[in-house]
Structure formats: C-alpha cells, structure tokens
Amino acid sequence: MRSLVRSTVILSVILSSCVQQKQPEQNSMALHNTLQKLEYNNPGLTVDLDGGFKVFPLPIDFDGDGDYDLVLSESGAYAEAGVFYFENISGNVDMPVFRRGEKISYERRRLSKDGAYVEASVVEGRVHVITSDRVGEHLLIYKDVPENVFWDDNEIELTEKGFALLHYMKTTQWKMLDFDGDGVYDLVCAAKTAKGSNIVGTGATERAKEFASFPKHNRLVYMKNNGTNEDPRFGDPVEIKRTDGKSLASGLNINTLFADFDGDGDLDFIGIGRAQRGEKFDVTWDRNFMIYFENTGTKTKYRFGKGKVLTFEGKPIQNESRGTIHLTAFDWNKDGNVDLLAGDEDGKVAFIKNTGKMADGVPQFLPPKFFQQEAKYVDFGALTTPRVFDWDGDGLDDIISGNGVGHIGFFKNLGGYPPKWDEPRLLDVDGKTIRLIADKAQPNTEPPYWGYTTIDVGYWDEDDLPDIIANEHNGNIVWFKNVGTRTSPKLATPKPLYVNWKGKPQKPAWSPGVSEGNELLAPWRTSPFIMDFNNDGMNDLVILDYEGYLAVYPRIKKDGKLMLDHPQRAFVYPSGEPILLNQRTGKSCGRLKITFADWDGDGKKDLIVSSKPAVDWMKNLGMKDGKMVLQYMGRVSSRTLMGHTDGPVTCDFNKDGVPDMLVGTEIGVFFYWERPSFEITTTMTTTGKQKPASYKYFKR
C-alpha cells in the first residue's frame, strides 16, 4: 500500500538523497530499510494455498463455526517458523477457499523438532495434538487445541521402552486412536531414523550407552491404553508387523496413517514408498507412491498383508512434489469416507478425495487437488529463483521464476504502483507444462526427483526474442528458444548447451547430473546469467565453473553455429586472484544464485550473489587485462531468509531509475526492497555510503 502520511523528517532525508531526481510516490515498504514481502495487490484473486515449506496439515474446526479449517505447522524454513491458521471461508464443500494464513504461535515457536511430524488426534470429539518437545526429551500433548491454541501443554508418561523411542529416534509422530477396538484410545507412533551419537537432554550420557543395544530400524508401534481416555496409562510399545513377519514400516516413508479407508469397521494403513516388485507403471518417477495396506483381520486383531499402490485410471496417485509429502487421514468433506490431505515441500496442501468406491480390494481416491486461498503475497511454491523481464513486450517488467518442483512461472505485471500482479502462469512447450526434472542421475547421488530450476531470461540467439536458459537442478544447462512473437512468447523444446572445450570437458567432481559429449554440465543448483561480457555483440554465459570459480563462457560462432567457448576465470579480486565464489565440495558445491546490475550508480555492473545468511554484493572496479575486477563490499541484506540459498535479482518497479531488489526464497515468497537512492546499497546501515568489507568474500 502507498503511504500518504509520512513524517517531515523521513521525507526530507529521502528527498535529499535523490540527487535532484524526481521520485514517484513511494510504497510504504520503501520507508523501511529492509526486505518486505511482495504483495499481489490484486483484491479478489485466489491462488494455491501456501503455508511455507514442508508443511504438516492439521484439519481442525479452529474457529468453531462448523466447517473444517487448516492449521499448518511449517517445518523447514528459516524466514518463517511456527503454526499458521487458514480460515475456511467457503463452508462444508470439497474445495473451499481459505483466508490467508495467520500466525498463531509466538515468534520462532515450532511444534516438535522444527515443527515436524505433528498430527491431530480426535478423542471423543476433543482435538489434541501430540508431539515431542524440541529436543526429543519429553512427549507433550496440547489439549483442546481449538479452545487453547497450543497453550495447554502437558507431558504424557511413557514406559521406559516408550521413552526409548522418543530418545533414540530422530523423528517420531504420535497419534491417539482406538487401535485394538476396545473403546479406549491407545497411542500409535511412527518412528524413523536412529539418532546415532547425537543424543541430548537429561541423562544423555547414559542413554548414549543404552543406544548401542537399541533396535535402530524404522517402525510403527502401538502402546495399549490400560487406563481410560481421561486418565490414560500406556503400556510398552508393540511393533506392528505384516503377515510375513516384516515390519509394516519396511521400505516406507511412514506417518500415523491408520484409518478405516475401506469402510469395513477396522483400521487400514497407507504409507508412502515405491511400487512393490512386479508392479510397473508408465510414469517418470517411482517414488512417493501411496501404498494401501488392507486390514484383513478384525477390529480387535489386525492383519496386514502385501500393500497395493493407490491408482487413478491406471496410474499411481502422486503429489506434484516428489521431495517431501506429509499425509493426514481425515473425513474432510464429512461424507463418511476417510480422505487424505497432503502437505508438501512447497507448502501447498492437496485434497485427495476418497470416493467411497472399491476396485480389486482397494479404495478409490481421486488425484490431488490444491486448496486455494485469497491472494496476499506473491509466492511460487518453494525454492524460487526469479528474474525480472518484460516477458510479453507490454512495457512492464514481469517476474519469471523457477521453483522447487521444476516449473517455470510467469507473473504478469498488470500495471500501477505498487504493481498489481496476476497469478502465476506455468510456461509450457507445445501445450505441455514445463517440468524440469532430470530423467537420470549419477550413481550414489541424489535421485532426480527434484526440480529446483534456476533460470535467466535474455536474448540468447540472434532473433530479437527473449529466450530462457535453465539449470535443471542437476547441473544440466538447457536453452528454451522463443519461437513466438515479442508480445506472444512461445517456447520450443529445450536443448543442451555445447562448449568448444580445450581438451576434456570440465565436469564437477561431484554432480548428480549426466552429460554427453561436449554438453555443458555445471555445478548443481547454480543460476546461469546472460551478459555480453566482452562487448563483441554476442551474449555470453556467466556461471560457476566446475570448481566453483565465477567464470564466463564466451560466445563464438563455429561452422556457422553459435556455441560456447572454453570457460575463462575472468572475474578477479583487486589482487588479481580469481574469485572462488564457492570453495565447498560434494553436495555443498554450486548452489549460488548470481546477477549483475549497476547497484551503486557508477555506470558499471556489479555482482550481486546469494550467500549466507542472505545476499552480498561485489563492486565492479572496471576491466583490467580483459578481466572484471570485483571488490567485496559485504551484505546487501543480512536478514536470514535461507536454508537453501536465496535468489536475488534487481528490479525497478517504481521506475525511478534506482535498481531495487527482489529475492526468491526457500519458502517460495518473493521479498522486495525498494531503495530511496543509489547512496543506500545495504539494509545494514542508513548513515553514509557502504564501505568495503574488511574480509574477502567466502561462502559461510
């Protein structure tokens, strides 16, 4: 929103810094020397509901109005942590619209360890949430959550063997339900990943010794309630096994998903995993299938056999995100059939409807559909990597961004100041949505299930139409040629970039990517940047080279075709030393996002780079012997937005000639900083120009 009321002091400071340059009326966020969330500024717009990063959905009638709302525990991000309430404003329908999220926990508070593995338990109409404490020392129950909003926390007493699960496993998820059909609610636990030596809390030394003999496999257990629902007394954990003697948790990503999915009166189970041997599906990924285990026993004595993949029209039901899925079993639409709600890595929540029909002994669910919310903050899922470019040729700067699931999105600038933004439109090739996920990976590296697409937009060939260069998460760089028009872009099938190597192709020592011949394989999760580095009229590629140095791949013509020449480490410190932007190796290689812009107004393009905790910049001192000399200036911003590195880019939405900053984040929201003048180059000081840092840049 624009601010029409300002103090005389603030106004005079802003005007005096503009060097006689006329300034448009400023957005209120410009009066704060910090990053703020970019708003859609588009009343009436609805978009995919988004709760942050790796959310756990808790369906609860939180406001007591008779319909189910969503309480989301955000579990993965630095920028925003806590518990958020999304009000259902449509009532009892399958796909309601929600009001934008409201934080209901105090600053930095999370449930359990980092907000993870929480579940709502409904006991005789009362909604409780059971979690471990922050260090896995105690088991807590938050009673009557709608009334008490997570303030009435009490400790649950466990037996010594029950506490062993809590103390020795990294993640535990707990739920109260009547597992053995006696009318009294028992305690079920999904326990995953042994802690190893990282055991903390009271008595840690003794527990570390006991850990040596503790069974370390993942398991599902139940603890019988030998008391009452009001005064429970839980017994020792009993592992839940299949009829073949193996743990029901074997080979699965487990939650406490016990419910009567087939409506026959006993508790079935759904886990997430790969297809069973002998089951083959024509899909790109074989991960995160939903596996249904029917209870063929009775309400009082379970019997679980071989699992079956949940399918729809012959294809496995899968969420869009393949990274992290958190399922909750709940009769969302009150039709008597237990549905699934799925929170994912992107912070979205999907409704997976149980139709109530059966086929071959398997309940039939519909594919996931994302819930919608009133639009507030511009968001693109998770791990966003924006660029600012007039994509549709209407004279207004738009936002083009990659994200964690491999999409490339177009946010149209609808004009005005502050700009009004349209919902993201997923770019496509011949009508098929772009989904950049590699189809193969190196052995012993992360599987090709994530997108994490990093991009740049610019004129890559010689037809005066903007194209897109993208890094496919694994380091494979591809080019989307624009075969449309300036006002109606259309992208062709992506092609790899080829390099005129001097000798053997340079490839990172560690990379999940696979390349052939002279294809370029860059460090993973690293953004490309298009610029005419040597001023020869052809745009070159700037990116980290195979060892983490900032390098340029000059453009050349060979046999009448444009291609890249061998990389040059043409960016140096004032000492002449090549700039090693990321000296880390293995999985910590790459990861950085770069852009160049005249940040300080001296006419030369400076380097702006993601770092830890946020964004840094390096001043361009000019060219020397064909190399760009860069001086490390320190932070543009030190606000911690990252877990994964942020995606900074410059913009000028208010058209005052001063580049501002837009930052894509792990949580998917775009943060925006509108500067009053070139004199202010950092959010860390408001007095005088920023001076060079006293230490050389290195990734921390």
XYZ file of C-alpha atoms in Angstrom:
700
model
C 0.000 0.000 0.000
C 1.098 3.559 -0.623
C 1.669 5.666 2.420
C 0.108 9.143 2.177
C 1.125 10.200 5.670
C 4.845 10.470 6.413
C 6.944 12.345 8.880
C 8.650 15.516 7.651
C 11.993 14.208 8.849
C 11.793 10.971 6.870
C 10.562 12.779 3.765
C 13.400 15.302 3.869
C 16.007 12.559 4.206
C 14.587 10.668 1.231
C 14.385 13.756 -0.976
C 17.886 14.919 -0.128
C 19.304 11.568 -1.193
C 17.764 11.576 -4.641
C 20.330 13.935 -6.227
C 17.673 16.224 -7.748
C 15.979 13.199 -9.315
C 12.186 13.287 -9.296
C 10.801 10.392 -7.283
C 7.362 8.858 -7.672
C 5.222 8.433 -4.614
C 6.698 5.594 -2.584
C 5.289 2.335 -1.404
C 5.122 2.146 2.380
C 7.709 -0.631 2.342
C 10.184 1.885 0.903
C 10.085 3.700 4.233
C 11.581 0.648 5.913
C 15.198 -0.139 5.141
C 14.599 -3.846 4.947
C 13.173 -6.636 2.826
C 9.385 -6.927 2.847
C 7.098 -9.496 1.249
C 5.949 -8.541 -2.232
C 2.160 -8.296 -2.353
C -0.144 -9.318 -5.200
C -2.056 -6.056 -4.735
C -4.909 -7.781 -6.561
C -8.141 -7.996 -4.500
C -10.367 -10.918 -5.426
C -7.533 -13.058 -6.795
C -7.242 -16.626 -5.495
C -4.101 -18.734 -5.726
C -2.799 -22.057 -4.420
C -2.786 -22.106 -0.644
C 0.773 -21.977 0.616
C 1.927 -22.461 4.176
C 5.673 -22.050 3.819
C 7.983 -25.041 3.430
C 7.378 -28.712 4.249
C 4.038 -28.218 5.963
C 2.110 -30.624 8.152
C -1.657 -30.105 7.775
C -3.921 -30.300 10.804
C -7.610 -30.226 9.788
C -9.434 -28.627 12.715
C -12.602 -26.556 13.143
C -10.406 -23.918 14.677
C -12.971 -21.109 14.837
C -15.902 -23.296 15.916
C -18.192 -22.346 13.041
C -18.978 -25.895 11.939
C -16.589 -26.302 8.993
C -13.009 -27.505 8.912
C -10.175 -25.032 8.765
C -6.487 -25.754 8.274
C -3.804 -25.345 10.894
C -0.373 -25.768 9.303
C 2.878 -26.475 11.081
C 5.704 -25.145 8.918
C 8.728 -27.351 9.389
C 11.568 -26.407 7.093
C 12.299 -22.696 6.714
C 14.340 -20.005 8.420
C 12.324 -16.995 7.284
C 9.045 -18.015 8.848
C 8.589 -20.629 11.514
C 5.617 -21.587 13.568
C 1.994 -22.580 13.364
C -0.424 -20.877 10.965
C -4.218 -20.796 10.789
C -6.051 -20.678 7.447
C -9.753 -19.956 7.888
C -12.206 -21.821 5.682
C -14.395 -19.086 4.198
C -16.468 -21.339 1.904
C -18.041 -23.777 4.352
C -18.524 -27.527 4.082
C -17.501 -28.146 0.468
C -14.802 -30.335 -1.047
C -12.616 -27.474 -2.206
C -13.150 -24.394 -0.030
C -11.254 -21.129 -0.403
C -9.239 -20.109 2.638
C -8.396 -16.752 4.090
C -4.672 -16.050 4.002
C -2.694 -17.594 6.830
C -2.437 -16.008 10.242
C 0.365 -16.947 12.593
C -0.969 -18.309 15.869
C 2.305 -19.177 17.579
C 4.723 -16.709 19.056
C 7.918 -15.795 17.225
C 10.144 -18.746 16.292
C 7.969 -21.232 18.150
C 7.582 -24.570 16.469
C 5.875 -27.741 17.496
C 8.093 -30.759 17.989
C 11.559 -30.592 16.470
C 11.441 -27.813 13.859
C 7.676 -28.102 13.519
C 7.878 -31.572 12.020
C 5.778 -34.723 12.385
C 2.707 -33.387 14.116
C -0.756 -34.897 13.925
C -4.199 -34.064 15.283
C -5.932 -36.685 17.421
C -9.691 -36.592 17.868
C -10.646 -38.257 21.156
C -14.368 -38.311 21.938
C -14.855 -35.091 19.971
C -11.900 -33.284 21.552
C -8.940 -32.307 19.363
C -5.481 -32.800 20.847
C -2.057 -32.522 19.220
C 0.740 -34.783 20.459
C 4.381 -34.011 19.726
C 7.810 -34.456 21.193
C 9.430 -31.386 22.697
C 12.180 -29.541 20.831
C 14.971 -31.957 21.829
C 13.067 -35.221 21.962
C 13.206 -35.362 25.741
C 9.503 -35.335 26.612
C 6.243 -36.231 24.897
C 3.739 -33.385 25.051
C 0.001 -33.259 24.496
C -1.619 -29.939 23.592
C -5.170 -30.400 24.796
C -8.341 -28.998 23.233
C -6.439 -27.064 20.564
C -9.322 -25.004 19.157
C -10.030 -23.565 22.612
C -6.464 -23.378 23.954
C -4.414 -22.573 20.806
C -1.413 -24.749 21.782
C -1.018 -23.251 25.256
C -2.361 -26.128 27.377
C 0.635 -28.448 27.054
C 1.053 -31.424 29.349
C 3.536 -34.276 29.467
C 2.483 -37.814 28.571
C 4.004 -40.502 30.717
C 5.520 -43.424 28.838
C 7.170 -46.625 29.923
C 10.946 -46.877 29.741
C 10.677 -48.615 26.362
C 8.274 -45.965 25.154
C 10.670 -43.191 26.124
C 13.455 -45.080 24.332
C 11.661 -44.483 21.028
C 11.421 -40.791 21.799
C 15.039 -40.522 22.865
C 16.766 -42.714 20.290
C 14.887 -41.939 17.072
C 15.337 -38.660 15.192
C 11.707 -38.276 14.208
C 8.600 -39.591 15.888
C 4.967 -38.901 15.039
C 2.259 -39.708 17.581
C -1.483 -40.156 17.421
C -4.198 -41.342 19.785
C -6.726 -43.786 18.332
C -8.513 -46.950 19.381
C -6.088 -49.374 17.772
C -7.374 -52.598 19.346
C -11.105 -51.855 19.230
C -11.794 -51.893 22.976
C -13.270 -48.400 23.067
C -10.223 -46.854 24.767
C -7.789 -44.695 22.808
C -4.276 -46.112 22.512
C -1.093 -44.376 21.377
C 0.397 -45.062 17.944
C 3.892 -43.942 16.970
C 5.757 -43.758 13.646
C 9.473 -43.725 14.492
C 12.094 -43.028 11.836
C 15.886 -42.833 11.640
C 18.054 -43.708 14.610
C 19.770 -40.718 16.238
C 23.257 -42.171 16.347
C 25.527 -40.368 18.752
C 23.538 -37.126 18.634
C 21.624 -37.729 21.867
C 20.935 -34.688 24.024
C 18.975 -33.773 27.128
C 18.906 -35.031 30.688
C 20.846 -38.282 31.124
C 22.248 -38.143 27.606
C 25.477 -39.911 28.586
C 23.713 -42.943 29.996
C 21.217 -43.037 27.142
C 24.051 -42.965 24.625
C 25.368 -46.186 26.184
C 21.935 -47.782 26.115
C 21.541 -46.798 22.472
C 24.086 -49.434 21.435
C 21.563 -52.249 22.046
C 18.506 -50.336 20.835
C 16.807 -51.640 17.622
C 17.552 -48.983 15.034
C 15.168 -49.765 12.172
C 12.133 -47.640 11.319
C 8.961 -48.933 12.879
C 5.295 -48.442 13.561
C 4.240 -49.295 17.099
C 1.210 -49.021 19.312
C 1.061 -48.653 23.064
C -2.075 -50.057 24.627
C -4.007 -47.758 26.927
C -4.549 -49.703 30.126
C -6.341 -46.774 31.712
C -9.141 -44.568 30.433
C -9.424 -41.794 27.868
C -9.418 -39.229 30.668
C -6.603 -40.908 32.605
C -4.537 -42.938 30.120
C -1.888 -45.478 31.146
C 0.143 -46.525 28.136
C 1.994 -49.832 28.044
C 5.191 -50.859 26.290
C 5.424 -50.313 22.512
C 4.429 -53.291 20.364
C 5.766 -53.298 16.810
C 3.100 -53.574 14.105
C 4.094 -56.206 11.577
C 2.829 -57.689 8.341
C 1.761 -61.277 7.927
C 5.209 -62.128 6.503
C 6.808 -61.081 9.794
C 8.352 -57.893 8.438
C 7.704 -54.501 9.968
C 4.743 -52.661 8.465
C 7.139 -49.710 8.180
C 9.569 -51.660 5.995
C 10.522 -49.716 2.858
C 8.081 -46.893 3.541
C 8.103 -43.240 4.448
C 5.731 -43.577 7.365
C 3.161 -41.406 9.075
C 0.472 -42.479 11.549
C -1.972 -43.128 8.718
C -4.247 -45.679 10.331
C -7.910 -45.238 9.426
C -10.890 -47.188 8.130
C -10.286 -46.323 4.477
C -12.489 -49.113 3.062
C -15.398 -48.605 5.471
C -15.458 -52.132 6.905
C -15.010 -51.096 10.532
C -11.317 -51.809 11.139
C -8.149 -49.746 10.763
C -6.233 -49.968 7.488
C -2.902 -48.279 6.743
C -1.382 -46.110 4.000
C 2.339 -45.476 3.640
C 4.470 -43.733 1.029
C 7.040 -45.695 -0.909
C 7.994 -47.379 -4.138
C 5.927 -49.863 -6.057
C 6.115 -53.460 -4.932
C 8.121 -55.893 -7.005
C 6.195 -56.879 -10.111
C 4.213 -53.631 -10.297
C 5.255 -51.416 -13.176
C 3.760 -48.100 -14.165
C 4.368 -45.844 -17.139
C 5.426 -42.830 -15.107
C 8.615 -40.799 -14.849
C 9.099 -41.336 -11.127
C 8.731 -44.423 -8.983
C 8.935 -42.562 -5.693
C 6.212 -41.320 -3.350
C 3.588 -43.804 -4.425
C 0.790 -44.152 -1.897
C 0.711 -47.784 -0.739
C -2.506 -49.150 0.768
C -2.413 -51.986 3.277
C -5.834 -53.504 3.930
C -6.541 -54.841 7.379
C -7.904 -58.291 6.566
C -8.231 -59.127 10.237
C -10.726 -57.673 12.655
C -11.250 -54.513 14.635
C -9.606 -56.135 17.662
C -6.882 -58.124 15.909
C -5.181 -56.631 12.853
C -3.770 -58.497 9.871
C -1.771 -56.599 7.212
C -0.534 -58.323 4.065
C 1.091 -57.014 0.914
C 0.459 -53.375 0.038
C -1.099 -52.113 -3.178
C -0.443 -48.804 -4.944
C -3.335 -46.333 -4.964
C -4.137 -45.566 -8.603
C -6.476 -43.435 -10.665
C -7.296 -44.539 -14.215
C -4.381 -46.967 -14.124
C -1.742 -44.500 -12.981
C -0.327 -44.106 -9.459
C -1.715 -41.256 -7.402
C 1.183 -38.929 -6.662
C 1.596 -35.412 -5.389
C 3.227 -32.831 -7.608
C 6.158 -32.516 -5.227
C 8.313 -35.625 -5.022
C 10.574 -34.331 -2.263
C 8.560 -34.384 0.944
C 4.928 -35.386 1.424
C 3.073 -35.382 4.745
C -0.253 -37.197 4.649
C -3.131 -36.892 7.096
C -6.160 -39.208 7.147
C -9.405 -37.335 7.763
C -13.004 -37.245 6.553
C -12.604 -33.738 5.168
C -15.948 -33.377 3.391
C -17.988 -35.227 6.050
C -19.339 -37.814 3.605
C -18.410 -40.792 5.774
C -15.307 -41.721 3.733
C -11.824 -41.117 5.115
C -9.920 -38.823 2.732
C -6.275 -37.799 2.600
C -4.810 -34.324 2.981
C -1.266 -33.942 1.701
C 1.118 -31.198 2.781
C 4.184 -30.958 0.582
C 7.637 -29.426 0.368
C 6.242 -26.419 -1.499
C 3.960 -25.599 1.419
C 0.836 -26.466 -0.548
C -1.961 -28.665 0.739
C -3.833 -31.039 -1.550
C -7.179 -32.783 -1.078
C -7.181 -36.439 -2.125
C -10.835 -37.461 -2.091
C -11.957 -40.946 -1.110
C -14.832 -41.699 -3.492
C -16.180 -44.484 -1.281
C -15.835 -46.937 -4.179
C -13.674 -50.075 -4.164
C -11.822 -51.790 -7.013
C -9.847 -55.012 -6.615
C -9.981 -54.579 -2.868
C -8.522 -51.058 -2.943
C -10.407 -47.858 -2.027
C -10.596 -45.453 -4.937
C -9.220 -41.950 -4.436
C -9.211 -39.003 -6.832
C -5.916 -37.297 -7.800
C -4.694 -34.484 -5.546
C -6.197 -31.013 -5.976
C -4.583 -27.992 -4.355
C -6.657 -25.911 -1.971
C -6.992 -22.218 -2.830
C -6.619 -19.105 -0.718
C -7.155 -15.391 -1.063
C -4.032 -13.974 -2.659
C -1.837 -11.813 -0.457
C 1.877 -12.339 -1.010
C 3.420 -13.274 -4.348
C 4.530 -16.873 -3.983
C 5.675 -19.707 -6.252
C 5.812 -22.779 -4.060
C 9.356 -23.214 -2.771
C 12.985 -22.594 -3.737
C 12.104 -19.717 -6.051
C 14.708 -18.279 -8.415
C 13.210 -15.163 -10.041
C 14.304 -12.960 -12.913
C 12.675 -9.661 -13.813
C 11.984 -9.137 -17.524
C 9.259 -7.731 -19.763
C 8.277 -11.180 -20.966
C 5.188 -10.230 -23.003
C 6.506 -6.981 -24.511
C 3.907 -4.634 -22.999
C 6.481 -2.269 -21.461
C 6.045 -3.563 -17.906
C 8.588 -5.662 -16.064
C 7.226 -9.103 -15.210
C 8.602 -11.848 -12.976
C 9.784 -15.137 -14.458
C 10.837 -17.752 -11.923
C 11.903 -21.332 -11.486
C 10.904 -23.304 -8.414
C 11.460 -26.476 -6.441
C 9.254 -28.789 -8.494
C 10.859 -27.797 -11.795
C 8.288 -25.347 -13.130
C 8.967 -22.001 -14.771
C 6.290 -19.460 -13.890
C 5.259 -16.147 -15.451
C 3.864 -13.469 -13.123
C 2.346 -10.792 -15.336
C 2.709 -7.203 -14.191
C -0.769 -5.699 -14.573
C 0.486 -2.177 -14.033
C 0.069 0.507 -11.413
C 2.277 1.396 -8.497
C 2.810 -0.622 -6.463
C 2.352 -3.146 -9.290
C -0.689 -5.355 -9.462
C 0.321 -8.956 -10.141
C -1.586 -11.720 -11.837
C -1.493 -15.306 -10.578
C 1.473 -17.361 -11.841
C 1.051 -18.981 -15.242
C 3.152 -22.076 -15.809
C 5.136 -21.863 -19.027
C 4.801 -24.735 -21.459
C 6.201 -26.295 -24.602
C 3.566 -27.257 -27.172
C 0.875 -27.176 -24.517
C 2.758 -29.391 -22.047
C 3.741 -27.680 -18.808
C 7.492 -27.396 -18.359
C 8.700 -29.693 -15.604
C 12.485 -29.715 -15.496
C 13.347 -32.873 -13.623
C 16.270 -34.915 -14.884
C 15.412 -38.430 -16.044
C 18.693 -39.899 -14.819
C 21.429 -39.216 -12.298
C 24.917 -40.342 -11.409
C 25.204 -43.408 -9.155
C 25.328 -42.686 -5.423
C 23.956 -39.157 -5.806
C 20.583 -37.672 -5.021
C 17.888 -39.201 -7.248
C 16.383 -36.993 -9.945
C 13.142 -36.249 -8.135
C 13.503 -32.509 -7.556
C 13.271 -29.581 -9.921
C 14.895 -26.603 -8.200
C 15.020 -24.854 -11.562
C 17.334 -21.838 -11.769
C 16.991 -19.608 -14.820
C 17.910 -16.490 -16.702
C 15.945 -14.637 -19.356
C 17.590 -12.810 -22.237
C 18.457 -12.702 -25.928
C 20.375 -15.916 -26.427
C 20.284 -16.203 -30.217
C 20.037 -13.568 -32.933
C 16.299 -13.223 -33.497
C 15.491 -10.357 -31.065
C 13.155 -12.563 -28.997
C 13.896 -13.251 -25.322
C 14.748 -16.863 -24.522
C 15.230 -18.789 -21.277
C 18.378 -20.541 -20.087
C 17.781 -23.004 -17.245
C 19.777 -25.222 -14.919
C 17.889 -28.481 -14.334
C 18.823 -28.857 -10.644
C 21.459 -31.467 -11.522
C 23.677 -29.034 -13.416
C 22.425 -29.748 -16.929
C 22.056 -26.375 -18.669
C 19.351 -26.125 -21.336
C 18.108 -23.442 -23.716
C 14.418 -22.746 -24.398
C 14.275 -20.899 -27.709
C 11.426 -18.420 -28.099
C 9.680 -19.264 -31.370
C 6.705 -16.980 -30.790
C 6.496 -13.199 -31.094
C 7.589 -10.362 -28.843
C 4.099 -9.974 -27.406
C 3.143 -13.658 -27.513
C 6.143 -15.764 -26.496
C 6.236 -19.471 -27.274
C 8.971 -21.813 -26.152
C 10.476 -24.666 -28.130
C 11.728 -27.986 -26.770
C 14.808 -27.340 -24.605
C 18.247 -28.141 -25.978
C 21.561 -28.592 -24.148
C 24.360 -26.050 -24.473
C 27.583 -27.178 -26.100
C 31.097 -25.993 -25.306
C 34.172 -25.807 -27.514
C 36.319 -27.418 -24.820
C 40.070 -27.182 -24.943
C 40.686 -30.793 -24.161
C 38.476 -32.977 -21.994
C 35.114 -31.462 -20.911
C 35.290 -29.962 -17.433
C 32.782 -31.512 -15.053
C 32.271 -31.021 -11.311
C 33.989 -33.648 -9.179
C 30.606 -34.306 -7.570
C 27.435 -33.910 -9.573
C 24.154 -35.769 -9.855
C 23.953 -34.644 -13.491
C 24.777 -36.747 -16.550
C 26.128 -35.137 -19.729
C 27.257 -36.468 -23.076
C 29.989 -35.311 -25.430
C 30.585 -31.552 -25.308
C 27.424 -30.730 -23.336
C 27.844 -28.249 -20.510
C 27.446 -29.723 -17.029
C 27.624 -27.021 -14.367
C 27.538 -27.277 -10.570
C 24.014 -28.074 -9.409
C 21.502 -25.528 -8.106
C 23.529 -22.683 -9.635
C 21.941 -19.927 -11.687
C 23.108 -19.023 -15.182
C 23.430 -15.385 -16.210
C 23.313 -13.957 -19.739
C 25.578 -10.958 -20.496
C 27.820 -9.667 -23.269
C 30.947 -9.842 -21.153
C 33.475 -8.917 -23.851
C 31.272 -6.410 -25.729
C 31.508 -8.265 -29.044
C 27.765 -8.105 -29.715
C 27.107 -11.715 -28.692
C 25.710 -12.641 -25.300
C 27.936 -14.913 -23.231
C 27.148 -17.214 -20.313
C 28.347 -16.414 -16.785
C 28.089 -19.198 -14.200
C 30.210 -21.056 -11.675
C 32.698 -23.359 -13.355
C 33.350 -26.947 -12.397
C 35.447 -25.958 -9.364
C 33.224 -23.136 -8.076
C 35.045 -20.179 -9.647
C 32.978 -17.435 -11.246
C 33.613 -17.855 -14.963
C 32.461 -16.695 -18.362
C 31.828 -18.992 -21.293
C 32.424 -16.620 -24.267
C 30.120 -16.955 -27.255
C 31.653 -17.938 -30.566
C 30.498 -18.993 -33.994
C 31.749 -22.341 -35.218
C 30.682 -23.776 -38.546
C 28.058 -21.058 -38.714
C 26.522 -22.032 -35.376
C 26.583 -20.218 -32.052
C 28.205 -22.133 -29.217
C 30.202 -21.534 -26.060
C 33.956 -21.328 -25.939
C 36.105 -22.799 -23.186
C 35.383 -21.070 -19.827
C 37.572 -18.246 -18.551
C 38.031 -17.247 -14.925
C 37.660 -13.632 -15.909
C 36.404 -12.274 -12.576
C 39.138 -11.354 -10.114
C 39.724 -9.612 -6.803
C 41.737 -6.364 -6.842
C 44.792 -8.566 -6.139
C 44.222 -10.351 -9.439
C 43.212 -13.598 -7.751
C 40.324 -15.405 -9.493
C 37.099 -15.277 -7.483
C 36.188 -18.613 -5.951
C 32.550 -17.991 -5.109
C 32.019 -21.409 -3.577
C 35.011 -23.343 -2.324
C 32.935 -26.136 -0.861
C 32.767 -29.585 -2.393
C 30.383 -32.526 -2.603
C 26.732 -31.698 -2.053
C 27.731 -28.209 -0.866
C 29.159 -27.279 -4.276
C 27.294 -24.927 -6.601
C 24.059 -23.685 -5.010
C 24.743 -19.966 -5.544
C 22.472 -17.546 -7.423
C 24.040 -14.557 -9.203
C 23.006 -11.422 -11.029
C 24.796 -8.330 -12.356
C 23.439 -4.778 -12.131
C 24.709 -1.260 -11.555
C 23.993 -1.334 -7.848
C 25.858 1.846 -6.832
C 25.103 4.055 -9.852
C 28.621 4.410 -11.240
C 27.733 3.005 -14.652
C 29.386 -0.403 -14.154
C 27.570 -3.657 -13.493
C 28.260 -5.046 -10.043
C 27.882 -8.637 -8.863
C 25.025 -9.498 -6.520
C 25.171 -13.018 -5.129
C 23.262 -15.199 -2.716
C 25.213 -16.041 0.374
C 24.698 -16.958 3.984
C 22.672 -15.649 5.594
C 21.190 -13.694 2.706
C 22.605 -11.504 -0.101
C 26.066 -9.980 -0.743
C 27.485 -7.708 -3.419
C 30.821 -7.004 -5.068
C 31.634 -3.636 -6.630
C 32.840 -3.555 -10.227
C 36.124 -1.605 -10.297
C 36.431 -1.923 -14.053
C 38.286 -4.131 -16.526
C 41.971 -4.974 -16.363
C 43.707 -7.212 -18.888
C 40.342 -8.492 -20.095
C 39.142 -9.383 -16.607
C 36.489 -7.776 -14.429
C 37.880 -6.597 -11.088
C 35.390 -7.011 -8.253
C 35.745 -5.730 -4.700
C 33.759 -7.443 -1.955
C 31.523 -4.894 -0.223
C 29.690 -7.135 2.217
C 25.981 -7.567 2.782
C 23.130 -6.124 0.820
C 20.934 -7.713 3.437
C 21.657 -9.890 6.438
C 18.086 -10.954 7.108
C 18.035 -14.731 7.273
C 15.682 -15.967 4.581
C 17.589 -19.032 3.575
C 18.038 -22.668 4.313
C 18.839 -23.179 0.693
C 20.452 -20.071 -0.789
C 18.193 -17.213 -1.855
C 17.642 -15.968 -5.408
C 18.417 -12.227 -5.628
C 17.702 -10.111 -8.703
C 17.343 -6.362 -9.249
C 14.195 -4.599 -10.399
C 12.780 -1.099 -10.814
C 9.026 -1.427 -10.439
C 8.638 2.227 -9.380
C 10.623 3.375 -12.445
C 12.770 5.876 -10.559
C 16.000 4.722 -12.210
C 17.342 3.227 -8.971
C 17.596 -0.588 -9.010
C 15.730 -2.206 -6.137
C 15.959 -5.812 -5.033
C 13.694 -8.837 -5.365
C 14.706 -12.047 -3.580
C 13.290 -15.510 -4.187
C 13.332 -17.711 -1.115
C 13.143 -21.245 0.203
C 9.568 -20.644 1.369
C 8.532 -19.501 -2.125
C 7.618 -15.921 -1.210
C 9.343 -13.054 -3.022
C 10.874 -10.430 -0.742
C 11.279 -6.870 -2.017
C 13.456 -3.954 -1.004
C 12.757 -0.547 -2.530
C 15.724 1.783 -2.115
C 15.383 5.559 -1.876
C 18.635 6.231 -3.795
C 21.888 4.834 -5.144
C 23.561 6.038 -1.951
C 21.903 3.287 0.071
C 23.375 -0.047 -1.028
C 22.654 -2.122 2.067
C 19.884 -2.564 4.609
C 22.517 -2.745 7.343
C 23.251 0.961 7.602
C 21.443 4.236 6.969
C 24.371 6.586 7.574
C 26.764 7.238 4.736
C 27.901 5.058 1.900
C 28.706 1.414 2.421
C 32.418 0.788 2.777
C 34.209 -2.327 1.514
C 34.221 -5.204 3.962
C 37.467 -5.869 5.799
C 37.422 -9.543 4.798
C 37.352 -11.333 1.464
C 34.134 -12.980 0.419
C 33.686 -16.647 1.184
C 30.578 -18.755 1.457
C 29.775 -19.343 5.078
